[in-house]
């Protein structure tokens, strides 16, 4: 019997924007039992351009994951998704006379108790152990470079006037995207992951996110996080999109017994 089962869910809110340009999805691999994928894409590029780019990321991820087999390399799959989606988004931009771009964050859970993730842009993956925050991905943004150079602090980065400038996206006509990877082995009950666009993580501390995910089902956590994000946005919220993946105890197997009537001799 498996030592854990996967509970997962997705959530979105338009925020105070006129269009939902984010996309999110959960997939199972039809040719690789036990593998699952979560994907978040934050689209950018003017009216409908961002939605076009983010939708292409999801479509590419689904298509390539459908063709994935357990013998194949997971990192190579994630890299192929990024590169293929990037190429198609660029071509779509030319034909549609738009400048579509998208971030990318994806997680794959394997039946070997391993988590593998990849990302480009500022959509994040968080990893938690029970109620404890363990790590999150490092944004591919201009302000993150300033933080690395010691010119501003992490707190200053949140309100910096150039906080929305990314240095790595899918769909750029001048620069190919680079991919950052992460892995974790030895998955166990109580481990959980959150993939989200900046319309969510911008409003929470790491500890707040870990507590919300640990104490609630994916659906309950989603309702709580969206409500709090809306309150804290004060009417200026971005699209808010995320996926929650939790490893929980499997249900206890119910044993059934056949009761046989015994005849008594009279």
PDB file of C-alpha atoms in Angstrom:
ATOM      1  CA  UNK A   1       0.000   0.000   0.000  1.00  0.00           C
ATOM      2  CA  UNK A   2       1.248   3.515  -0.802  1.00  0.00           C
ATOM      3  CA  UNK A   3       2.599   5.484   2.168  1.00  0.00           C
ATOM      4  CA  UNK A   4       0.715   8.591   1.038  1.00  0.00           C
ATOM      5  CA  UNK A   5      -1.907   9.725  -1.399  1.00  0.00           C
ATOM      6  CA  UNK A   6      -1.968  12.968  -3.377  1.00  0.00           C
ATOM      7  CA  UNK A   7      -4.596  15.622  -2.753  1.00  0.00           C
ATOM      8  CA  UNK A   8      -4.439  18.492  -5.216  1.00  0.00           C
ATOM      9  CA  UNK A   9      -6.496  21.419  -6.394  1.00  0.00           C
ATOM     10  CA  UNK A  10      -6.270  24.624  -8.422  1.00  0.00           C
ATOM     11  CA  UNK A  11      -7.736  28.086  -7.918  1.00  0.00           C
ATOM     12  CA  UNK A  12      -8.005  31.372  -9.797  1.00  0.00           C
ATOM     13  CA  UNK A  13      -9.377  34.864  -9.259  1.00  0.00           C
ATOM     14  CA  UNK A  14      -9.552  37.705 -11.754  1.00  0.00           C
ATOM     15  CA  UNK A  15      -8.424  40.196  -9.143  1.00  0.00           C
ATOM     16  CA  UNK A  16      -9.033  43.777 -10.245  1.00  0.00           C
ATOM     17  CA  UNK A  17      -7.998  43.156 -13.853  1.00  0.00           C
ATOM     18  CA  UNK A  18     -10.328  43.127 -16.852  1.00  0.00           C
ATOM     19  CA  UNK A  19      -8.989  39.827 -18.203  1.00  0.00           C
ATOM     20  CA  UNK A  20      -7.725  36.554 -16.728  1.00  0.00           C
ATOM     21  CA  UNK A  21      -4.316  36.024 -18.339  1.00  0.00           C
ATOM     22  CA  UNK A  22      -3.066  33.305 -15.980  1.00  0.00           C
ATOM     23  CA  UNK A  23      -3.544  29.589 -16.543  1.00  0.00           C
ATOM     24  CA  UNK A  24      -3.202  26.578 -14.240  1.00  0.00           C
ATOM     25  CA  UNK A  25      -3.696  22.824 -14.667  1.00  0.00           C
ATOM     26  CA  UNK A  26      -3.159  19.416 -13.096  1.00  0.00           C
ATOM     27  CA  UNK A  27      -2.385  16.404 -15.273  1.00  0.00           C
ATOM     28  CA  UNK A  28      -1.913  12.654 -14.916  1.00  0.00           C
ATOM     29  CA  UNK A  29       0.371  10.836 -17.358  1.00  0.00           C
ATOM     30  CA  UNK A  30      -1.685   8.274 -19.310  1.00  0.00           C
ATOM     31  CA  UNK A  31       1.432   6.290 -20.245  1.00  0.00           C
ATOM     32  CA  UNK A  32       3.246   6.611 -16.908  1.00  0.00           C
ATOM     33  CA  UNK A  33       1.055   5.530 -13.968  1.00  0.00           C
ATOM     34  CA  UNK A  34       1.898   7.283 -10.718  1.00  0.00           C
ATOM     35  CA  UNK A  35       3.243  10.456 -12.330  1.00  0.00           C
ATOM     36  CA  UNK A  36       1.357  13.740 -11.942  1.00  0.00           C
ATOM     37  CA  UNK A  37       2.084  17.302 -13.052  1.00  0.00           C
ATOM     38  CA  UNK A  38       1.007  20.734 -11.845  1.00  0.00           C
ATOM     39  CA  UNK A  39       1.589  23.770 -14.098  1.00  0.00           C
ATOM     40  CA  UNK A  40       1.128  27.521 -13.595  1.00  0.00           C
ATOM     41  CA  UNK A  41       1.626  30.115 -16.355  1.00  0.00           C
ATOM     42  CA  UNK A  42       1.307  33.885 -15.863  1.00  0.00           C
ATOM     43  CA  UNK A  43       0.631  35.523 -19.217  1.00  0.00           C
ATOM     44  CA  UNK A  44       1.825  38.997 -20.209  1.00  0.00           C
ATOM     45  CA  UNK A  45       1.648  41.052 -23.364  1.00  0.00           C
ATOM     46  CA  UNK A  46      -1.317  43.380 -23.574  1.00  0.00           C
ATOM     47  CA  UNK A  47      -4.948  42.611 -24.291  1.00  0.00           C
ATOM     48  CA  UNK A  48      -5.387  38.871 -24.980  1.00  0.00           C
ATOM     49  CA  UNK A  49      -1.674  38.441 -25.702  1.00  0.00           C
ATOM     50  CA  UNK A  50      -0.866  37.180 -22.241  1.00  0.00           C
ATOM     51  CA  UNK A  51      -3.800  34.799 -22.221  1.00  0.00           C
ATOM     52  CA  UNK A  52      -2.659  33.422 -25.562  1.00  0.00           C
ATOM     53  CA  UNK A  53       0.857  32.777 -24.241  1.00  0.00           C
ATOM     54  CA  UNK A  54      -0.233  31.187 -20.957  1.00  0.00           C
ATOM     55  CA  UNK A  55      -2.762  28.970 -22.735  1.00  0.00           C
ATOM     56  CA  UNK A  56      -0.028  27.745 -25.057  1.00  0.00           C
ATOM     57  CA  UNK A  57       2.128  26.757 -22.078  1.00  0.00           C
ATOM     58  CA  UNK A  58      -0.680  24.611 -20.685  1.00  0.00           C
ATOM     59  CA  UNK A  59      -1.449  23.020 -24.055  1.00  0.00           C
ATOM     60  CA  UNK A  60       2.205  22.169 -24.657  1.00  0.00           C
ATOM     61  CA  UNK A  61       2.595  20.704 -21.175  1.00  0.00           C
ATOM     62  CA  UNK A  62      -0.475  18.503 -21.623  1.00  0.00           C
ATOM     63  CA  UNK A  63       0.575  17.292 -25.080  1.00  0.00           C
ATOM     64  CA  UNK A  64       4.117  16.360 -24.078  1.00  0.00           C
ATOM     65  CA  UNK A  65       3.053  14.811 -20.766  1.00  0.00           C
ATOM     66  CA  UNK A  66       0.570  12.640 -22.647  1.00  0.00           C
ATOM     67  CA  UNK A  67       3.522  11.265 -24.629  1.00  0.00           C
ATOM     68  CA  UNK A  68       5.692  10.731 -21.548  1.00  0.00           C
ATOM     69  CA  UNK A  69       6.726   7.224 -20.435  1.00  0.00           C
ATOM     70  CA  UNK A  70       8.297   6.239 -17.116  1.00  0.00           C
ATOM     71  CA  UNK A  71      11.571   5.322 -18.822  1.00  0.00           C
ATOM     72  CA  UNK A  72      12.015   8.910 -20.043  1.00  0.00           C
ATOM     73  CA  UNK A  73      13.900  11.712 -18.284  1.00  0.00           C
ATOM     74  CA  UNK A  74      11.669  14.121 -16.333  1.00  0.00           C
ATOM     75  CA  UNK A  75      14.025  17.106 -16.580  1.00  0.00           C
ATOM     76  CA  UNK A  76      14.280  16.601 -20.330  1.00  0.00           C
ATOM     77  CA  UNK A  77      10.477  16.624 -20.502  1.00  0.00           C
ATOM     78  CA  UNK A  78      10.248  19.916 -18.583  1.00  0.00           C
ATOM     79  CA  UNK A  79      12.938  21.472 -20.757  1.00  0.00           C
ATOM     80  CA  UNK A  80      11.100  20.355 -23.900  1.00  0.00           C
ATOM     81  CA  UNK A  81       7.863  21.934 -22.639  1.00  0.00           C
ATOM     82  CA  UNK A  82       9.589  25.282 -22.093  1.00  0.00           C
ATOM     83  CA  UNK A  83      11.418  25.290 -25.415  1.00  0.00           C
ATOM     84  CA  UNK A  84       8.447  24.162 -27.509  1.00  0.00           C
ATOM     85  CA  UNK A  85       6.036  26.567 -25.833  1.00  0.00           C
ATOM     86  CA  UNK A  86       8.533  29.404 -26.252  1.00  0.00           C
ATOM     87  CA  UNK A  87       8.829  28.755 -29.991  1.00  0.00           C
ATOM     88  CA  UNK A  88       5.065  28.525 -30.538  1.00  0.00           C
ATOM     89  CA  UNK A  89       4.395  31.680 -28.489  1.00  0.00           C
ATOM     90  CA  UNK A  90       6.905  33.620 -30.581  1.00  0.00           C
ATOM     91  CA  UNK A  91       5.287  32.439 -33.824  1.00  0.00           C
ATOM     92  CA  UNK A  92       1.805  33.179 -32.487  1.00  0.00           C
ATOM     93  CA  UNK A  93       2.897  36.690 -31.594  1.00  0.00           C
ATOM     94  CA  UNK A  94       4.002  37.403 -35.128  1.00  0.00           C
ATOM     95  CA  UNK A  95       0.775  36.156 -36.686  1.00  0.00           C
ATOM     96  CA  UNK A  96      -1.430  37.907 -34.119  1.00  0.00           C
ATOM     97  CA  UNK A  97       0.581  41.144 -34.132  1.00  0.00           C
ATOM     98  CA  UNK A  98       0.955  40.956 -30.358  1.00  0.00           C
ATOM     99  CA  UNK A  99       3.844  40.555 -27.944  1.00  0.00           C
ATOM    100  CA  UNK A 100       2.770  37.555 -25.853  1.00  0.00           C
ATOM    101  CA  UNK A 101       4.987  36.353 -23.017  1.00  0.00           C
ATOM    102  CA  UNK A 102       4.494  33.899 -20.180  1.00  0.00           C
ATOM    103  CA  UNK A 103       6.138  32.637 -17.046  1.00  0.00           C
ATOM    104  CA  UNK A 104       6.362  28.914 -16.334  1.00  0.00           C
ATOM    105  CA  UNK A 105       6.340  26.864 -13.135  1.00  0.00           C
ATOM    106  CA  UNK A 106       5.790  23.118 -13.149  1.00  0.00           C
ATOM    107  CA  UNK A 107       6.057  20.273 -10.668  1.00  0.00           C
ATOM    108  CA  UNK A 108       6.154  16.556 -11.384  1.00  0.00           C
ATOM    109  CA  UNK A 109       5.608  13.974  -8.628  1.00  0.00           C
ATOM    110  CA  UNK A 110       6.922  10.496  -9.453  1.00  0.00           C
ATOM    111  CA  UNK A 111       5.954   7.111  -7.989  1.00  0.00           C
ATOM    112  CA  UNK A 112       9.527   6.893  -6.663  1.00  0.00           C
ATOM    113  CA  UNK A 113       8.788   9.486  -3.952  1.00  0.00           C
ATOM    114  CA  UNK A 114      10.567  12.205  -5.903  1.00  0.00           C
ATOM    115  CA  UNK A 115       9.517  15.761  -6.763  1.00  0.00           C
ATOM    116  CA  UNK A 116      11.095  17.518  -9.739  1.00  0.00           C
ATOM    117  CA  UNK A 117      10.298  21.098 -10.709  1.00  0.00           C
ATOM    118  CA  UNK A 118      11.303  23.720 -13.240  1.00  0.00           C
ATOM    119  CA  UNK A 119      10.488  27.387 -13.732  1.00  0.00           C
ATOM    120  CA  UNK A 120      11.159  30.528 -15.747  1.00  0.00           C
ATOM    121  CA  UNK A 121      10.043  33.979 -14.615  1.00  0.00           C
ATOM    122  CA  UNK A 122       8.515  34.960 -11.271  1.00  0.00           C
ATOM    123  CA  UNK A 123       5.819  32.338 -10.836  1.00  0.00           C
ATOM    124  CA  UNK A 124       6.969  30.432  -7.768  1.00  0.00           C
ATOM    125  CA  UNK A 125       7.049  26.951  -6.334  1.00  0.00           C
ATOM    126  CA  UNK A 126       6.954  26.647  -2.543  1.00  0.00           C
ATOM    127  CA  UNK A 127       7.857  23.469  -0.661  1.00  0.00           C
ATOM    128  CA  UNK A 128       6.543  22.815   2.834  1.00  0.00           C
ATOM    129  CA  UNK A 129       7.017  20.073   5.406  1.00  0.00           C
ATOM    130  CA  UNK A 130       3.921  19.965   7.561  1.00  0.00           C
ATOM    131  CA  UNK A 131       3.357  23.550   8.752  1.00  0.00           C
ATOM    132  CA  UNK A 132       6.988  24.490   8.108  1.00  0.00           C
ATOM    133  CA  UNK A 133       8.221  26.524   5.136  1.00  0.00           C
ATOM    134  CA  UNK A 134      11.268  24.858   3.566  1.00  0.00           C
ATOM    135  CA  UNK A 135      12.062  26.755   0.358  1.00  0.00           C
ATOM    136  CA  UNK A 136      10.724  28.630  -2.643  1.00  0.00           C
ATOM    137  CA  UNK A 137      12.113  29.250  -6.097  1.00  0.00           C
ATOM    138  CA  UNK A 138      14.141  32.383  -6.819  1.00  0.00           C
ATOM    139  CA  UNK A 139      12.461  34.898  -9.121  1.00  0.00           C
ATOM    140  CA  UNK A 140      13.976  35.654 -12.512  1.00  0.00           C
ATOM    141  CA  UNK A 141      13.362  39.372 -12.075  1.00  0.00           C
ATOM    142  CA  UNK A 142      15.236  42.653 -12.166  1.00  0.00           C
ATOM    143  CA  UNK A 143      14.643  43.379  -8.483  1.00  0.00           C
ATOM    144  CA  UNK A 144      15.931  39.916  -7.521  1.00  0.00           C
ATOM    145  CA  UNK A 145      19.188  40.824  -9.253  1.00  0.00           C
ATOM    146  CA  UNK A 146      19.309  44.017  -7.196  1.00  0.00           C
ATOM    147  CA  UNK A 147      18.811  41.922  -4.050  1.00  0.00           C
ATOM    148  CA  UNK A 148      21.629  39.584  -5.092  1.00  0.00           C
ATOM    149  CA  UNK A 149      23.887  42.580  -5.639  1.00  0.00           C
ATOM    150  CA  UNK A 150      23.047  43.915  -2.187  1.00  0.00           C
ATOM    151  CA  UNK A 151      21.481  47.099  -3.548  1.00  0.00           C
ATOM    152  CA  UNK A 152      18.041  46.514  -1.998  1.00  0.00           C
ATOM    153  CA  UNK A 153      16.512  44.195   0.599  1.00  0.00           C
ATOM    154  CA  UNK A 154      13.860  41.534   0.042  1.00  0.00           C
ATOM    155  CA  UNK A 155      11.306  43.789   1.727  1.00  0.00           C
ATOM    156  CA  UNK A 156      12.236  46.716  -0.518  1.00  0.00           C
ATOM    157  CA  UNK A 157      11.924  44.459  -3.557  1.00  0.00           C
ATOM    158  CA  UNK A 158       8.198  43.933  -2.889  1.00  0.00           C
ATOM    159  CA  UNK A 159       7.394  47.609  -3.371  1.00  0.00           C
ATOM    160  CA  UNK A 160      10.112  48.567  -5.854  1.00  0.00           C
ATOM    161  CA  UNK A 161       8.786  50.517  -8.844  1.00  0.00           C
ATOM    162  CA  UNK A 162      10.402  47.977 -11.217  1.00  0.00           C
ATOM    163  CA  UNK A 163       9.205  44.868  -9.380  1.00  0.00           C
ATOM    164  CA  UNK A 164       7.218  43.733 -12.437  1.00  0.00           C
ATOM    165  CA  UNK A 165      10.242  43.656 -14.764  1.00  0.00           C
ATOM    166  CA  UNK A 166      11.292  40.096 -15.583  1.00  0.00           C
ATOM    167  CA  UNK A 167      14.626  39.046 -17.049  1.00  0.00           C
ATOM    168  CA  UNK A 168      13.475  35.604 -18.183  1.00  0.00           C
ATOM    169  CA  UNK A 169      10.189  34.723 -19.922  1.00  0.00           C
ATOM    170  CA  UNK A 170       8.800  32.443 -22.605  1.00  0.00           C
ATOM    171  CA  UNK A 171       8.020  34.162 -25.903  1.00  0.00           C
ATOM    172  CA  UNK A 172      10.768  36.783 -25.997  1.00  0.00           C
ATOM    173  CA  UNK A 173      11.833  37.604 -29.550  1.00  0.00           C
ATOM    174  CA  UNK A 174      15.344  38.563 -28.446  1.00  0.00           C
ATOM    175  CA  UNK A 175      16.348  36.057 -25.749  1.00  0.00           C
ATOM    176  CA  UNK A 176      15.728  32.342 -25.334  1.00  0.00           C
ATOM    177  CA  UNK A 177      14.419  31.387 -21.867  1.00  0.00           C
ATOM    178  CA  UNK A 178      16.678  29.672 -19.371  1.00  0.00           C
ATOM    179  CA  UNK A 179      15.296  27.069 -16.998  1.00  0.00           C
ATOM    180  CA  UNK A 180      15.970  26.620 -13.300  1.00  0.00           C
ATOM    181  CA  UNK A 181      15.394  23.166 -11.796  1.00  0.00           C
ATOM    182  CA  UNK A 182      14.847  21.771  -8.344  1.00  0.00           C
ATOM    183  CA  UNK A 183      14.449  18.291  -6.910  1.00  0.00           C
ATOM    184  CA  UNK A 184      13.537  16.637  -3.647  1.00  0.00           C
ATOM    185  CA  UNK A 185      13.681  12.917  -2.856  1.00  0.00           C
ATOM    186  CA  UNK A 186      12.120  10.923  -0.074  1.00  0.00           C
ATOM    187  CA  UNK A 187       8.619  12.396  -0.224  1.00  0.00           C
ATOM    188  CA  UNK A 188       6.453  11.552   2.762  1.00  0.00           C
ATOM    189  CA  UNK A 189       3.094  12.265   4.328  1.00  0.00           C
ATOM    190  CA  UNK A 190       2.904  15.926   5.330  1.00  0.00           C
ATOM    191  CA  UNK A 191       4.985  17.250   2.434  1.00  0.00           C
ATOM    192  CA  UNK A 192       3.204  19.798   0.258  1.00  0.00           C
ATOM    193  CA  UNK A 193       3.773  22.178  -2.620  1.00  0.00           C
ATOM    194  CA  UNK A 194       2.279  25.456  -3.787  1.00  0.00           C
ATOM    195  CA  UNK A 195       2.764  26.771  -7.331  1.00  0.00           C
ATOM    196  CA  UNK A 196       1.510  30.318  -7.826  1.00  0.00           C
ATOM    197  CA  UNK A 197       1.650  33.518  -9.825  1.00  0.00           C
ATOM    198  CA  UNK A 198       2.816  36.768  -8.223  1.00  0.00           C
ATOM    199  CA  UNK A 199      -0.830  37.748  -7.815  1.00  0.00           C
ATOM    200  CA  UNK A 200      -0.816  35.382  -4.821  1.00  0.00           C
ATOM    201  CA  UNK A 201       2.658  35.308  -3.273  1.00  0.00           C
ATOM    202  CA  UNK A 202       3.001  39.100  -3.281  1.00  0.00           C
ATOM    203  CA  UNK A 203       0.506  39.332  -0.391  1.00  0.00           C
ATOM    204  CA  UNK A 204       1.801  36.654   1.965  1.00  0.00           C
ATOM    205  CA  UNK A 205       4.792  35.714   4.064  1.00  0.00           C
ATOM    206  CA  UNK A 206       6.328  32.275   3.669  1.00  0.00           C
ATOM    207  CA  UNK A 207       5.011  31.275   7.099  1.00  0.00           C
ATOM    208  CA  UNK A 208       1.458  32.368   6.259  1.00  0.00           C
ATOM    209  CA  UNK A 209       1.409  30.282   3.102  1.00  0.00           C
ATOM    210  CA  UNK A 210       2.790  27.177   4.814  1.00  0.00           C
ATOM    211  CA  UNK A 211       0.275  27.455   7.661  1.00  0.00           C
ATOM    212  CA  UNK A 212      -2.681  27.891   5.299  1.00  0.00           C
ATOM    213  CA  UNK A 213      -1.729  24.881   3.183  1.00  0.00           C
ATOM    214  CA  UNK A 214      -0.932  22.619   6.164  1.00  0.00           C
ATOM    215  CA  UNK A 215      -4.099  23.314   8.133  1.00  0.00           C
ATOM    216  CA  UNK A 216      -6.606  22.960   5.304  1.00  0.00           C
ATOM    217  CA  UNK A 217      -7.649  20.837   2.360  1.00  0.00           C
ATOM    218  CA  UNK A 218      -6.589  22.276  -1.028  1.00  0.00           C
ATOM    219  CA  UNK A 219     -10.092  23.666  -1.538  1.00  0.00           C
ATOM    220  CA  UNK A 220     -10.308  25.232   1.919  1.00  0.00           C
ATOM    221  CA  UNK A 221      -6.808  26.686   1.600  1.00  0.00           C
ATOM    222  CA  UNK A 222      -7.683  28.128  -1.806  1.00  0.00           C
ATOM    223  CA  UNK A 223     -10.765  29.899  -0.475  1.00  0.00           C
ATOM    224  CA  UNK A 224      -8.807  31.302   2.466  1.00  0.00           C
ATOM    225  CA  UNK A 225      -5.843  32.507   0.393  1.00  0.00           C
ATOM    226  CA  UNK A 226      -7.972  34.164  -2.278  1.00  0.00           C
ATOM    227  CA  UNK A 227     -10.077  35.936   0.338  1.00  0.00           C
ATOM    228  CA  UNK A 228      -6.998  37.259   2.148  1.00  0.00           C
ATOM    229  CA  UNK A 229      -5.259  38.254  -1.107  1.00  0.00           C
ATOM    230  CA  UNK A 230      -8.332  40.233  -2.140  1.00  0.00           C
ATOM    231  CA  UNK A 231      -8.451  41.998   1.221  1.00  0.00           C
ATOM    232  CA  UNK A 232      -4.778  42.910   1.092  1.00  0.00           C
ATOM    233  CA  UNK A 233      -4.861  44.087  -2.530  1.00  0.00           C
ATOM    234  CA  UNK A 234      -7.161  46.991  -1.574  1.00  0.00           C
ATOM    235  CA  UNK A 235      -8.742  47.100  -5.018  1.00  0.00           C
ATOM    236  CA  UNK A 236      -5.487  46.829  -6.984  1.00  0.00           C
ATOM    237  CA  UNK A 237      -5.010  43.055  -7.197  1.00  0.00           C
ATOM    238  CA  UNK A 238      -3.522  41.182 -10.125  1.00  0.00           C
ATOM    239  CA  UNK A 239      -4.808  37.852 -11.481  1.00  0.00           C
ATOM    240  CA  UNK A 240      -4.377  35.333  -8.653  1.00  0.00           C
ATOM    241  CA  UNK A 241      -3.659  31.764  -9.722  1.00  0.00           C
ATOM    242  CA  UNK A 242      -2.226  28.727  -7.967  1.00  0.00           C
ATOM    243  CA  UNK A 243      -2.108  24.956  -7.511  1.00  0.00           C
ATOM    244  CA  UNK A 244      -1.771  23.106  -4.211  1.00  0.00           C
ATOM    245  CA  UNK A 245      -0.372  19.572  -4.001  1.00  0.00           C
ATOM    246  CA  UNK A 246      -0.471  17.783  -0.644  1.00  0.00           C
ATOM    247  CA  UNK A 247       0.752  14.326   0.352  1.00  0.00           C
ATOM    248  CA  UNK A 248      -1.642  12.933   2.950  1.00  0.00           C
ATOM    249  CA  UNK A 249      -2.211   9.662   4.759  1.00  0.00           C
ATOM    250  CA  UNK A 250      -4.021   7.097   2.616  1.00  0.00           C
ATOM    251  CA  UNK A 251      -7.398   5.935   3.869  1.00  0.00           C
ATOM    252  CA  UNK A 252      -7.374   2.966   6.222  1.00  0.00           C
ATOM    253  CA  UNK A 253      -8.311  -0.195   4.408  1.00  0.00           C
ATOM    254  CA  UNK A 254     -11.575  -1.562   5.661  1.00  0.00           C
ATOM    255  CA  UNK A 255     -11.395  -5.290   6.174  1.00  0.00           C
ATOM    256  CA  UNK A 256     -14.587  -7.208   5.622  1.00  0.00           C
ATOM    257  CA  UNK A 257     -15.346 -10.495   7.251  1.00  0.00           C
ATOM    258  CA  UNK A 258     -17.739 -13.177   6.097  1.00  0.00           C
ATOM    259  CA  UNK A 259     -19.997 -14.169   8.943  1.00  0.00           C
ATOM    260  CA  UNK A 260     -21.143 -17.737   8.684  1.00  0.00           C
ATOM    261  CA  UNK A 261     -24.133 -18.983  10.568  1.00  0.00           C
ATOM    262  CA  UNK A 262     -23.395 -21.998  12.648  1.00  0.00           C
ATOM    263  CA  UNK A 263     -26.063 -24.620  13.056  1.00  0.00           C
ATOM    264  CA  UNK A 264     -26.649 -26.110  16.424  1.00  0.00           C
ATOM    265  CA  UNK A 265     -27.763 -29.658  16.776  1.00  0.00           C
ATOM    266  CA  UNK A 266     -30.923 -29.896  18.757  1.00  0.00           C
TER     267      UNK A 266
END
